[in-house]
């Protein structure tokens, strides 16, 4: 028995350790990106199109910009946009998901209809449209990604709350005269917190992927900014001449960051979910 | 049977309303755009040299001076008559532009949809059957990695490997460059569609594989599988007769519901391979502020997605009698 408790704490400790390391890596990338921003736009035509070497780990591009610096500042930008948009999206999802349960059947019908509507348009098309409406650029991307990612989480929250509404302790509280709003705040939301948190963290990868996709298509950040989407869309012109490093490393770095976020979300879920917290 | 018809009818009405909503939202978003279509398409320099009359004519062509509500109502009444307007960039009826693009996208989307579905199902079944062992870990790792990968980067990588390094497949476009349209053979088209279809297929498997795996594990832990094992049925036979049969329909339903993701992916992939499909037309229309075309494309894609969802809903009813009853009542 004693042995078992020991492995439990180890597993838990390992997860917590992983979480700390992952957050630190992401924070380091973000900080490094902000610091290298000056480096990223620095052009030097004496070192054009260098393939990766010790001096320039990721090589340089057609204007002699260091690809490592560009990638880092691109990632940093992506992470910051991802955090911003995921937070807005998750807040909207929480608000609408709760409203559809609390405000009665009509509100529920309207909100469900909106969820279906937003989910009916392919994500990338919707982000494109919203970005257009905001005049592209930074605002366009942020608005586009923030306003298109709430439906799935809102649906989860709504479903969870509808189930929860029939739970005995909620019914008892209602009978005892606790107001609806109080009930939601005191009894339902705390119950929802783990799911909401993991939903929030799992929104990051989506947000980052869509941000870079939309930028890649030309609807997002402008081409002067060192975004991953811009880097990859520029690299397309140089592929046929064999400059593989322009596309390979920045994309790989993006995949790693997105995967790290996804792992983070998965681990947090396992830690918070009572059914797997002690595995 | 009557219930089923009622259920379908209700869903169809809901679908029509949603399509109306999609068109309104798209229209509003396009109207709200501060980007001036004249600036983007004609250019500041050219505008400067034009006479006011010419500019007024162009403004009328791009519909800048008409109030949004009149434009929308005009568009809607035309659509109900089957006329989606004229594309401003291509100077052709929107319907014919979409028709051409949809035909070339259709085979791409369909093959990617079928391949990713079959592959995902097979991977899910294998992972579920080997739960916790290396095939399971491998498949789960692959799904995790692929869902963290932007599809356009994967497309670039495949392009780099197969078209630039190995030179096996063409770089892009749906037909060889500089070739007469009549001289293009089906084999040419196929060769040009391989890479885009491959990209879409290998990115599409993650979701369905993971869901199938969960279902498969549920099935293999059930009492009837335990009984089958006790009777001495072989593992292969259990997986094929009890596992595959039970997970096939939910997987099919899921695949119908995920049409939207494949279409979304095709926008990016077509752009990378400059494949002249619907997705590429959407990007062109968006960048050029071609309102009628983008509106048409969005409505048509939404209709395809809703149709997929409708089929998924109906299939749920086929699998689960409880849902069938509940749906017809409420």
XYZ file of C-alpha atoms in Angstrom:
609
model
C 0.000 0.000 0.000
C 2.742 2.362 0.991
C 4.513 1.574 -2.217
C 1.462 2.564 -4.239
C 1.075 5.961 -2.633
C 4.688 6.625 -3.398
C 4.286 6.006 -7.141
C 1.165 8.145 -7.133
C 2.960 11.158 -5.787
C 5.813 10.518 -8.189
C 3.487 10.511 -11.160
C 1.847 13.665 -9.967
C 5.152 15.293 -9.217
C 6.455 14.328 -12.634
C 3.457 15.934 -14.282
C 3.860 19.109 -12.272
C 7.562 19.121 -13.130
C 6.717 18.733 -16.815
C 4.220 21.573 -16.607
C 6.785 23.901 -15.074
C 9.421 23.018 -17.668
C 6.973 23.429 -20.556
C 5.785 26.801 -19.330
C 9.388 27.891 -18.832
C 10.366 26.848 -22.363
C 7.422 28.707 -23.838
C 8.157 31.779 -21.751
C 11.815 31.620 -22.799
C 10.850 31.427 -26.485
C 8.514 34.380 -26.067
C 11.160 36.453 -24.298
C 13.879 35.461 -26.757
C 11.628 36.440 -29.621
C 11.036 39.890 -28.170
C 14.767 40.349 -27.622
C 15.770 39.229 -31.111
C 13.166 41.351 -32.864
C 15.798 43.919 -33.810
C 18.071 41.160 -35.094
C 15.245 39.652 -37.128
C 14.740 42.633 -39.398
C 18.456 43.401 -39.774
C 19.452 42.891 -43.384
C 23.004 42.186 -44.507
C 23.496 41.480 -48.179
C 26.983 40.085 -47.655
C 25.502 36.948 -46.098
C 22.594 36.190 -48.418
C 21.113 32.718 -48.813
C 23.553 30.944 -46.514
C 22.661 27.376 -45.698
C 22.576 26.445 -42.007
C 25.938 26.647 -40.278
C 27.199 27.136 -36.756
C 27.024 30.887 -37.119
C 23.506 30.875 -38.517
C 21.861 27.747 -37.196
C 18.772 28.146 -39.368
C 20.571 29.754 -42.316
C 19.832 33.157 -43.810
C 17.317 34.327 -46.380
C 17.528 36.339 -49.623
C 18.003 39.589 -47.709
C 20.628 38.173 -45.394
C 18.336 38.056 -42.384
C 19.173 35.440 -39.788
C 16.443 32.806 -39.920
C 16.882 31.759 -36.281
C 16.143 35.291 -35.114
C 13.218 35.564 -37.494
C 11.812 32.229 -36.400
C 12.137 33.111 -32.722
C 10.413 36.456 -33.067
C 7.756 34.854 -35.252
C 7.092 32.203 -32.630
C 6.993 34.821 -29.930
C 4.446 36.820 -31.882
C 2.407 33.658 -32.485
C 2.441 32.724 -28.804
C 1.352 36.188 -27.732
C -1.445 36.275 -30.299
C -2.401 32.732 -29.301
C -2.684 33.631 -25.614
C -4.695 36.753 -26.344
C -7.128 35.109 -28.742
C -7.536 31.935 -26.700
C -8.364 33.991 -23.617
C -10.969 36.058 -25.474
C -12.454 32.971 -27.113
C -12.645 31.030 -23.864
C -14.279 33.962 -22.069
C -16.862 34.256 -24.843
C -17.465 30.505 -24.702
C -17.984 30.578 -20.930
C -20.338 33.543 -21.145
C -22.449 32.165 -23.991
C -22.430 28.602 -22.686
C -23.688 29.771 -19.296
C -26.173 32.212 -20.786
C -27.766 29.533 -22.924
C -28.477 27.443 -19.828
C -29.468 30.207 -17.422
C -31.525 32.534 -19.604
C -34.158 30.016 -20.633
C -35.192 28.171 -23.742
C -35.377 31.074 -26.167
C -31.882 32.307 -25.411
C -30.701 28.727 -25.640
C -32.231 28.346 -29.091
C -30.618 31.566 -30.308
C -27.181 30.696 -28.934
C -27.322 27.132 -30.246
C -28.233 28.516 -33.628
C -25.247 30.856 -33.511
C -22.969 27.965 -32.557
C -24.240 25.918 -35.509
C -23.839 28.919 -37.772
C -20.226 29.566 -36.850
C -19.378 25.876 -36.991
C -20.968 25.575 -40.420
C -18.476 27.888 -42.094
C -15.059 26.240 -42.398
C -12.819 27.806 -39.770
C -10.221 29.154 -42.118
C -12.855 30.800 -44.319
C -14.468 32.476 -41.319
C -11.141 33.760 -39.983
C -10.451 35.132 -43.472
C -13.803 36.920 -43.570
C -13.500 38.448 -40.108
C -9.939 39.482 -40.815
C -11.146 41.200 -43.988
C -13.879 42.978 -42.051
C -11.253 44.374 -39.686
C -8.940 45.415 -42.487
C -6.444 42.525 -42.174
C -3.207 43.115 -40.272
C -2.746 42.473 -36.557
C -6.303 43.493 -35.551
C -7.700 41.379 -38.356
C -5.944 38.211 -37.239
C -6.660 38.704 -33.563
C -10.344 39.438 -34.162
C -10.649 36.609 -36.667
C -9.125 33.943 -34.468
C -10.746 35.205 -31.262
C -14.246 35.360 -32.730
C -14.196 31.997 -34.475
C -12.905 29.604 -31.819
C -15.531 29.822 -29.104
C -18.281 27.518 -30.447
C -16.824 24.120 -29.624
C -15.950 25.081 -26.063
C -19.296 26.854 -25.636
C -21.032 23.661 -26.706
C -19.057 21.603 -24.189
C -19.841 24.050 -21.387
C -23.520 24.138 -22.316
C -23.757 20.356 -22.360
C -22.001 20.087 -19.033
C -24.230 22.706 -17.401
C -27.406 21.081 -18.706
C -26.349 17.831 -17.068
C -25.322 19.617 -13.927
C -28.672 21.402 -13.638
C -30.338 18.098 -12.810
C -27.797 17.181 -10.149
C -29.402 16.675 -6.708
C -27.325 19.287 -4.938
C -28.289 21.948 -7.475
C -31.974 21.028 -7.228
C -31.764 21.183 -3.437
C -30.117 24.592 -3.566
C -32.848 25.799 -5.903
C -35.556 24.550 -3.537
C -33.883 26.338 -0.676
C -34.358 29.587 -2.515
C -30.883 30.251 -3.885
C -31.242 32.521 -6.885
C -30.310 31.274 -10.325
C -27.296 33.529 -10.686
C -26.003 32.635 -7.225
C -26.503 28.989 -8.017
C -24.474 29.282 -11.182
C -21.706 31.219 -9.533
C -21.441 29.224 -6.349
C -22.290 25.701 -7.409
C -21.967 25.291 -11.158
C -18.920 27.297 -12.187
C -16.520 25.780 -9.653
C -17.586 22.378 -10.905
C -16.879 23.502 -14.448
C -13.461 24.992 -13.740
C -11.273 21.972 -14.676
C -12.999 21.542 -18.021
C -12.852 25.240 -18.698
C -9.139 25.434 -17.924
C -8.216 22.516 -20.134
C -10.493 23.858 -22.852
C -8.694 27.166 -22.597
C -5.235 25.632 -22.860
C -6.292 23.372 -25.719
C -7.513 26.444 -27.602
C -3.915 27.729 -27.884
C -2.727 25.204 -30.467
C -5.773 25.860 -32.646
C -5.386 29.602 -32.318
C -1.697 29.517 -33.200
C -2.238 27.182 -36.155
C -5.028 29.322 -37.559
C -3.098 32.524 -37.024
C -0.162 31.218 -39.028
C -2.441 29.709 -41.688
C -4.318 32.931 -42.254
C -1.113 34.926 -42.310
C 0.270 32.416 -44.797
C -2.702 33.037 -47.095
C -2.096 36.780 -46.966
C -5.022 37.813 -44.768
C -3.082 38.305 -41.590
C 0.030 40.024 -40.370
C 1.707 42.215 -42.938
C 4.799 40.986 -44.718
C 7.165 43.274 -42.789
C 6.382 41.469 -39.552
C 8.451 38.372 -38.847
C 5.499 35.970 -38.493
C 5.847 32.266 -39.191
C 3.121 32.469 -41.824
C 4.983 35.234 -43.634
C 8.288 33.352 -43.446
C 6.731 30.213 -44.887
C 4.863 31.996 -47.638
C 8.092 33.776 -48.662
C 9.965 30.488 -48.612
C 7.570 29.124 -51.252
C 9.301 31.276 -53.885
C 12.691 29.772 -53.121
C 11.724 26.118 -52.818
C 12.445 25.187 -56.401
C 15.964 26.578 -56.132
C 16.686 24.194 -53.286
C 16.610 26.555 -50.286
C 14.974 23.994 -48.069
C 16.102 25.528 -44.775
C 13.827 28.516 -45.285
C 10.770 26.297 -44.906
C 11.965 23.359 -42.815
C 13.209 24.939 -39.587
C 10.599 27.654 -39.010
C 7.819 25.141 -39.628
C 9.428 22.566 -37.372
C 9.785 25.143 -34.611
C 6.118 26.018 -34.969
C 5.134 22.355 -34.749
C 7.189 21.980 -31.560
C 5.566 24.994 -29.909
C 2.069 23.850 -30.859
C 2.807 20.310 -29.680
C 4.133 21.637 -26.388
C 0.923 23.588 -25.830
C -1.171 20.548 -26.710
C 0.825 18.342 -24.309
C 0.449 20.975 -21.631
C -3.325 20.933 -22.063
C -3.425 17.146 -22.020
C -1.364 16.955 -18.815
C -3.449 19.614 -17.080
C -6.571 17.698 -18.026
C -5.201 14.507 -16.569
C -4.179 16.300 -13.408
C -7.550 18.001 -12.914
C -9.832 15.218 -14.068
C -10.711 13.191 -10.950
C -11.010 9.927 -12.884
C -7.386 10.030 -14.036
C -5.765 12.251 -11.402
C -4.319 9.274 -9.563
C -3.118 7.219 -12.484
C -41.083 6.297 -40.866
C -43.294 9.330 -40.357
C -41.093 10.418 -37.484
C -38.020 10.158 -39.619
C -39.565 12.324 -42.317
C -40.621 14.917 -39.771
C -37.148 14.919 -38.271
C -35.558 15.342 -41.694
C -37.982 18.108 -42.609
C -37.234 20.008 -39.423
C -33.529 19.654 -40.024
C -33.905 20.892 -43.590
C -35.742 24.012 -42.457
C -33.055 24.636 -39.854
C -30.425 24.183 -42.546
C -32.107 26.739 -44.805
C -32.260 29.244 -41.944
C -28.610 28.632 -41.141
C -27.664 29.188 -44.764
C -29.562 32.468 -44.706
C -27.647 33.379 -41.562
C -24.345 32.448 -43.170
C -25.073 34.672 -46.164
C -26.067 37.605 -43.932
C -22.982 37.242 -41.711
C -20.685 36.947 -44.724
C -22.288 39.908 -46.382
C -22.050 42.077 -43.277
C -18.409 41.151 -42.752
C -17.533 41.973 -46.331
C -19.410 45.279 -46.128
C -17.736 46.198 -42.860
C -14.333 45.791 -44.462
C -12.459 49.098 -44.539
C -10.477 47.875 -47.533
C -11.460 49.808 -50.608
C -11.967 47.411 -53.546
C -10.884 50.154 -55.956
C -7.586 50.639 -54.125
C -6.819 46.923 -54.006
C -7.734 46.087 -57.576
C -7.088 49.220 -59.581
C -4.309 50.706 -57.526
C -3.655 54.172 -56.168
C -1.505 55.228 -59.125
C -4.074 54.250 -61.733
C -6.869 55.914 -59.759
C -4.936 59.188 -59.703
C -4.840 59.381 -63.491
C -8.554 58.662 -63.965
C -11.322 61.142 -64.549
C -14.084 61.432 -61.928
C -16.565 59.843 -64.354
C -14.376 56.796 -64.797
C -13.986 56.458 -61.039
C -17.737 56.769 -60.575
C -18.229 54.025 -63.158
C -15.756 51.766 -61.392
C -17.411 52.483 -58.057
C -20.732 51.457 -59.507
C -19.109 48.264 -60.886
C -17.675 47.297 -57.506
C -20.904 48.376 -55.797
C -19.283 50.876 -53.474
C -22.038 53.483 -53.722
C -25.107 51.265 -53.173
C -26.321 50.942 -49.568
C -25.665 47.465 -48.075
C -29.291 46.592 -47.380
C -30.395 47.197 -50.977
C -27.427 45.205 -52.216
C -28.170 42.296 -49.929
C -31.867 42.178 -50.781
C -31.037 42.393 -54.464
C -28.551 39.573 -54.094
C -30.996 37.439 -52.127
C -33.856 37.828 -54.604
C -31.473 36.947 -57.445
C -30.227 33.881 -55.591
C -33.760 32.641 -55.061
C -34.119 32.805 -58.839
C -30.905 30.787 -59.139
C -28.610 33.652 -60.091
C -25.599 34.187 -57.829
C -24.471 37.326 -59.639
C -21.305 37.946 -61.603
C -17.798 37.557 -60.252
C -16.070 40.929 -60.339
C -12.585 39.488 -60.805
C -13.291 36.698 -63.271
C -16.093 38.571 -65.099
C -18.113 35.377 -65.319
C -21.289 34.284 -63.568
C -20.408 33.178 -60.028
C -22.271 29.922 -60.585
C -20.049 28.926 -63.495
C -16.837 29.913 -61.645
C -17.914 27.882 -58.613
C -19.029 25.040 -60.875
C -15.645 24.768 -62.593
C -13.717 25.075 -59.348
C -15.951 22.643 -57.519
C -15.440 19.977 -60.167
C -11.660 20.113 -59.825
C -11.892 20.355 -56.020
C -14.508 17.636 -55.804
C -12.261 14.710 -56.709
C -9.527 16.046 -54.490
C -11.880 16.419 -51.534
C -13.633 13.125 -52.143
C -10.443 11.084 -52.417
C -8.968 12.756 -49.350
C -12.210 12.200 -47.468
C -12.430 8.509 -48.356
C -8.726 7.769 -47.820
C -8.539 9.584 -44.493
C -11.731 7.868 -43.365
C -10.607 4.334 -44.227
C -7.071 4.899 -42.981
C -8.275 6.558 -39.784
C -10.709 3.740 -39.090
C -8.030 1.109 -39.636
C -5.564 2.967 -37.427
C -8.171 3.422 -34.714
C -9.091 -0.255 -34.746
C -5.438 -1.334 -34.593
C -4.637 1.133 -31.810
C -7.673 0.023 -29.826
C -6.860 -3.657 -30.283
C -3.240 -3.171 -29.198
C -4.084 -0.781 -26.385
C -0.972 0.273 -24.463
C 1.456 -1.618 -26.663
C 3.751 -0.172 -29.320
C 1.338 -0.041 -32.284
C -1.042 1.939 -30.090
C 1.699 4.283 -28.935
C 2.950 4.763 -32.458
C -0.496 5.604 -33.804
C -1.335 7.894 -30.917
C 1.988 9.675 -31.298
C 1.383 10.112 -34.996
C -2.105 11.525 -34.411
C -0.802 13.902 -31.809
C 2.009 15.122 -34.030
C -0.150 15.506 -37.100
C -2.772 17.530 -35.259
C -0.046 19.930 -34.144
C 1.223 20.362 -37.697
C -0.075 23.147 -39.894
C -1.316 21.495 -43.082
C 0.284 24.097 -45.323
C 3.722 23.370 -43.873
C 3.208 19.665 -44.423
C 2.224 20.483 -47.995
C 5.424 22.493 -48.436
C 7.477 19.607 -47.044
C 5.867 17.075 -49.375
C 6.404 19.449 -52.268
C 10.033 19.785 -51.281
C 10.585 16.041 -51.032
C 8.563 14.640 -53.912
C 8.619 17.457 -56.428
C 11.913 19.267 -55.855
C 14.306 16.598 -54.571
C 12.988 13.416 -56.058
C 11.272 15.050 -59.020
C 8.640 12.303 -59.130
C 5.619 14.565 -59.145
C 4.878 17.975 -60.646
C 5.250 21.138 -58.561
C 1.709 22.434 -58.801
C -1.332 23.328 -60.881
C -3.894 20.796 -61.956
C -2.534 20.490 -65.507
C 0.963 20.771 -66.992
C 1.867 24.407 -67.603
C 1.543 25.707 -71.153
C -0.509 22.779 -72.353
C -3.667 22.995 -74.388
C -6.741 22.269 -72.299
C -7.878 19.628 -74.795
C -4.546 17.801 -74.692
C -4.692 17.234 -70.927
C -5.316 13.609 -70.132
C -6.891 12.106 -67.074
C -3.491 10.727 -66.095
C -2.061 14.257 -66.057
C -4.817 15.463 -63.801
C -4.289 12.506 -61.518
C -0.551 13.119 -61.273
C -1.156 16.716 -60.285
C -3.768 15.809 -57.704
C -1.666 13.162 -55.908
C 0.273 15.469 -53.601
C -2.662 17.670 -52.532
C -4.821 14.604 -51.915
C -2.003 12.930 -49.982
C -1.541 15.983 -47.756
C -5.236 16.219 -46.999
C -5.501 12.493 -46.334
C -2.659 12.220 -43.880
C -3.768 15.262 -41.935
C -7.385 14.113 -41.805
C -6.859 10.795 -40.017
C -6.028 12.045 -36.511
C -9.520 12.824 -35.284
C -11.248 9.719 -36.584
C -8.432 7.410 -35.484
C -8.540 8.666 -31.898
C -12.339 8.438 -31.689
C -12.375 4.965 -33.184
C -9.705 3.905 -30.709
C -11.854 5.015 -27.755
C -14.902 3.202 -29.141
C -12.841 0.101 -29.865
C -11.561 0.006 -26.302
C -15.135 0.304 -25.003
C -16.237 -2.564 -27.208
C -13.326 -4.808 -26.252
C -14.103 -4.282 -22.561
C -17.771 -5.195 -22.990
C -19.409 -8.324 -21.635
C -20.198 -9.802 -25.008
C -16.551 -9.694 -26.023
C -15.655 -11.348 -22.739
C -18.210 -14.026 -23.536
C -16.844 -14.447 -27.037
C -13.365 -14.880 -25.598
C -14.692 -17.438 -23.135
C -16.226 -19.335 -26.035
C -12.774 -19.503 -27.544
C -13.200 -17.105 -30.407
C -9.880 -15.972 -31.815
C -8.717 -12.412 -31.246
C -8.765 -11.594 -34.969
C -12.304 -12.813 -35.304
C -13.389 -10.813 -32.236
C -11.858 -7.642 -33.671
C -13.411 -8.120 -37.079
C -16.825 -9.426 -36.049
C -17.490 -7.505 -32.842
C -15.062 -4.610 -32.946
C -15.083 -3.404 -36.520
C -18.840 -3.815 -36.900
C -19.537 -1.711 -33.853
C -17.094 1.073 -34.596
C -17.731 1.372 -38.334
C -20.984 3.334 -38.142
C -19.881 5.878 -35.524
C -16.723 6.417 -37.568
C -18.771 6.992 -40.711
C -20.946 9.489 -38.857
C -17.929 11.313 -37.537
C -16.461 11.450 -41.008
C -19.628 13.030 -42.352
C -19.557 15.605 -39.588
C -15.944 16.550 -40.305
C -16.471 17.694 -43.893
C -15.831 21.249 -42.743
C -12.265 20.438 -41.667
C -11.356 18.852 -44.975
C -12.723 21.831 -46.888
C -10.831 24.191 -44.577
C -7.645 22.205 -45.124
C -8.171 22.248 -48.865
C -8.095 26.066 -48.876
C -4.514 25.982 -47.582
C -3.346 22.968 -49.529
C -4.719 24.257 -52.827
C -2.917 27.525 -52.212
C 0.425 25.768 -51.699
C 0.075 23.572 -54.773
C -1.644 26.367 -56.739
C -4.347 23.831 -57.499
C -7.211 25.686 -59.192
C -9.983 24.570 -56.872
C -12.649 26.186 -54.775
C -10.287 27.003 -51.911
C -7.889 28.883 -54.109
C -10.785 30.817 -55.640
C -11.893 31.780 -52.117
C -8.446 33.165 -51.321
C -8.306 35.088 -54.603
C -11.795 36.473 -54.049
C -10.918 37.474 -50.495
C -7.694 39.224 -51.422
C -9.387 41.013 -54.332
C -12.563 41.983 -52.396
C -14.722 40.119 -54.915
C -17.894 40.138 -52.835
C -20.287 38.132 -55.048
C -17.774 35.329 -55.573
C -16.707 35.050 -51.929
C -20.334 35.175 -50.821
C -21.209 32.437 -53.300
C -18.298 30.250 -52.225
C -19.072 30.654 -48.536
C -22.739 29.785 -49.019
C -21.927 26.767 -51.196
C -19.301 25.441 -48.755
C -21.650 25.991 -45.826
C -24.354 24.088 -47.708
C -21.952 21.165 -48.232
C -20.980 21.217 -44.544
C -24.605 21.340 -43.383
C -25.490 18.512 -45.748
C -22.675 16.468 -44.178
C -23.988 17.272 -40.705
C -27.515 16.328 -41.738
C -26.341 12.954 -43.016
C -24.448 12.464 -39.755
C -27.589 13.263 -37.735
C -29.659 10.836 -39.788
C -27.008 8.141 -39.414
C -27.063 8.597 -35.626
C -30.742 7.768 -35.782
C -30.012 4.632 -37.766
C -27.508 3.426 -35.173
C -29.251 4.347 -31.991
C -33.035 3.901 -31.619
C -33.010 6.055 -28.460
C -31.804 9.092 -30.396
C -34.331 8.397 -33.143
C -37.233 8.565 -30.697
C -35.924 11.567 -28.824
C -35.248 13.516 -31.982
C -38.711 13.009 -33.412
C -40.344 14.027 -30.151
C -38.380 17.184 -29.447
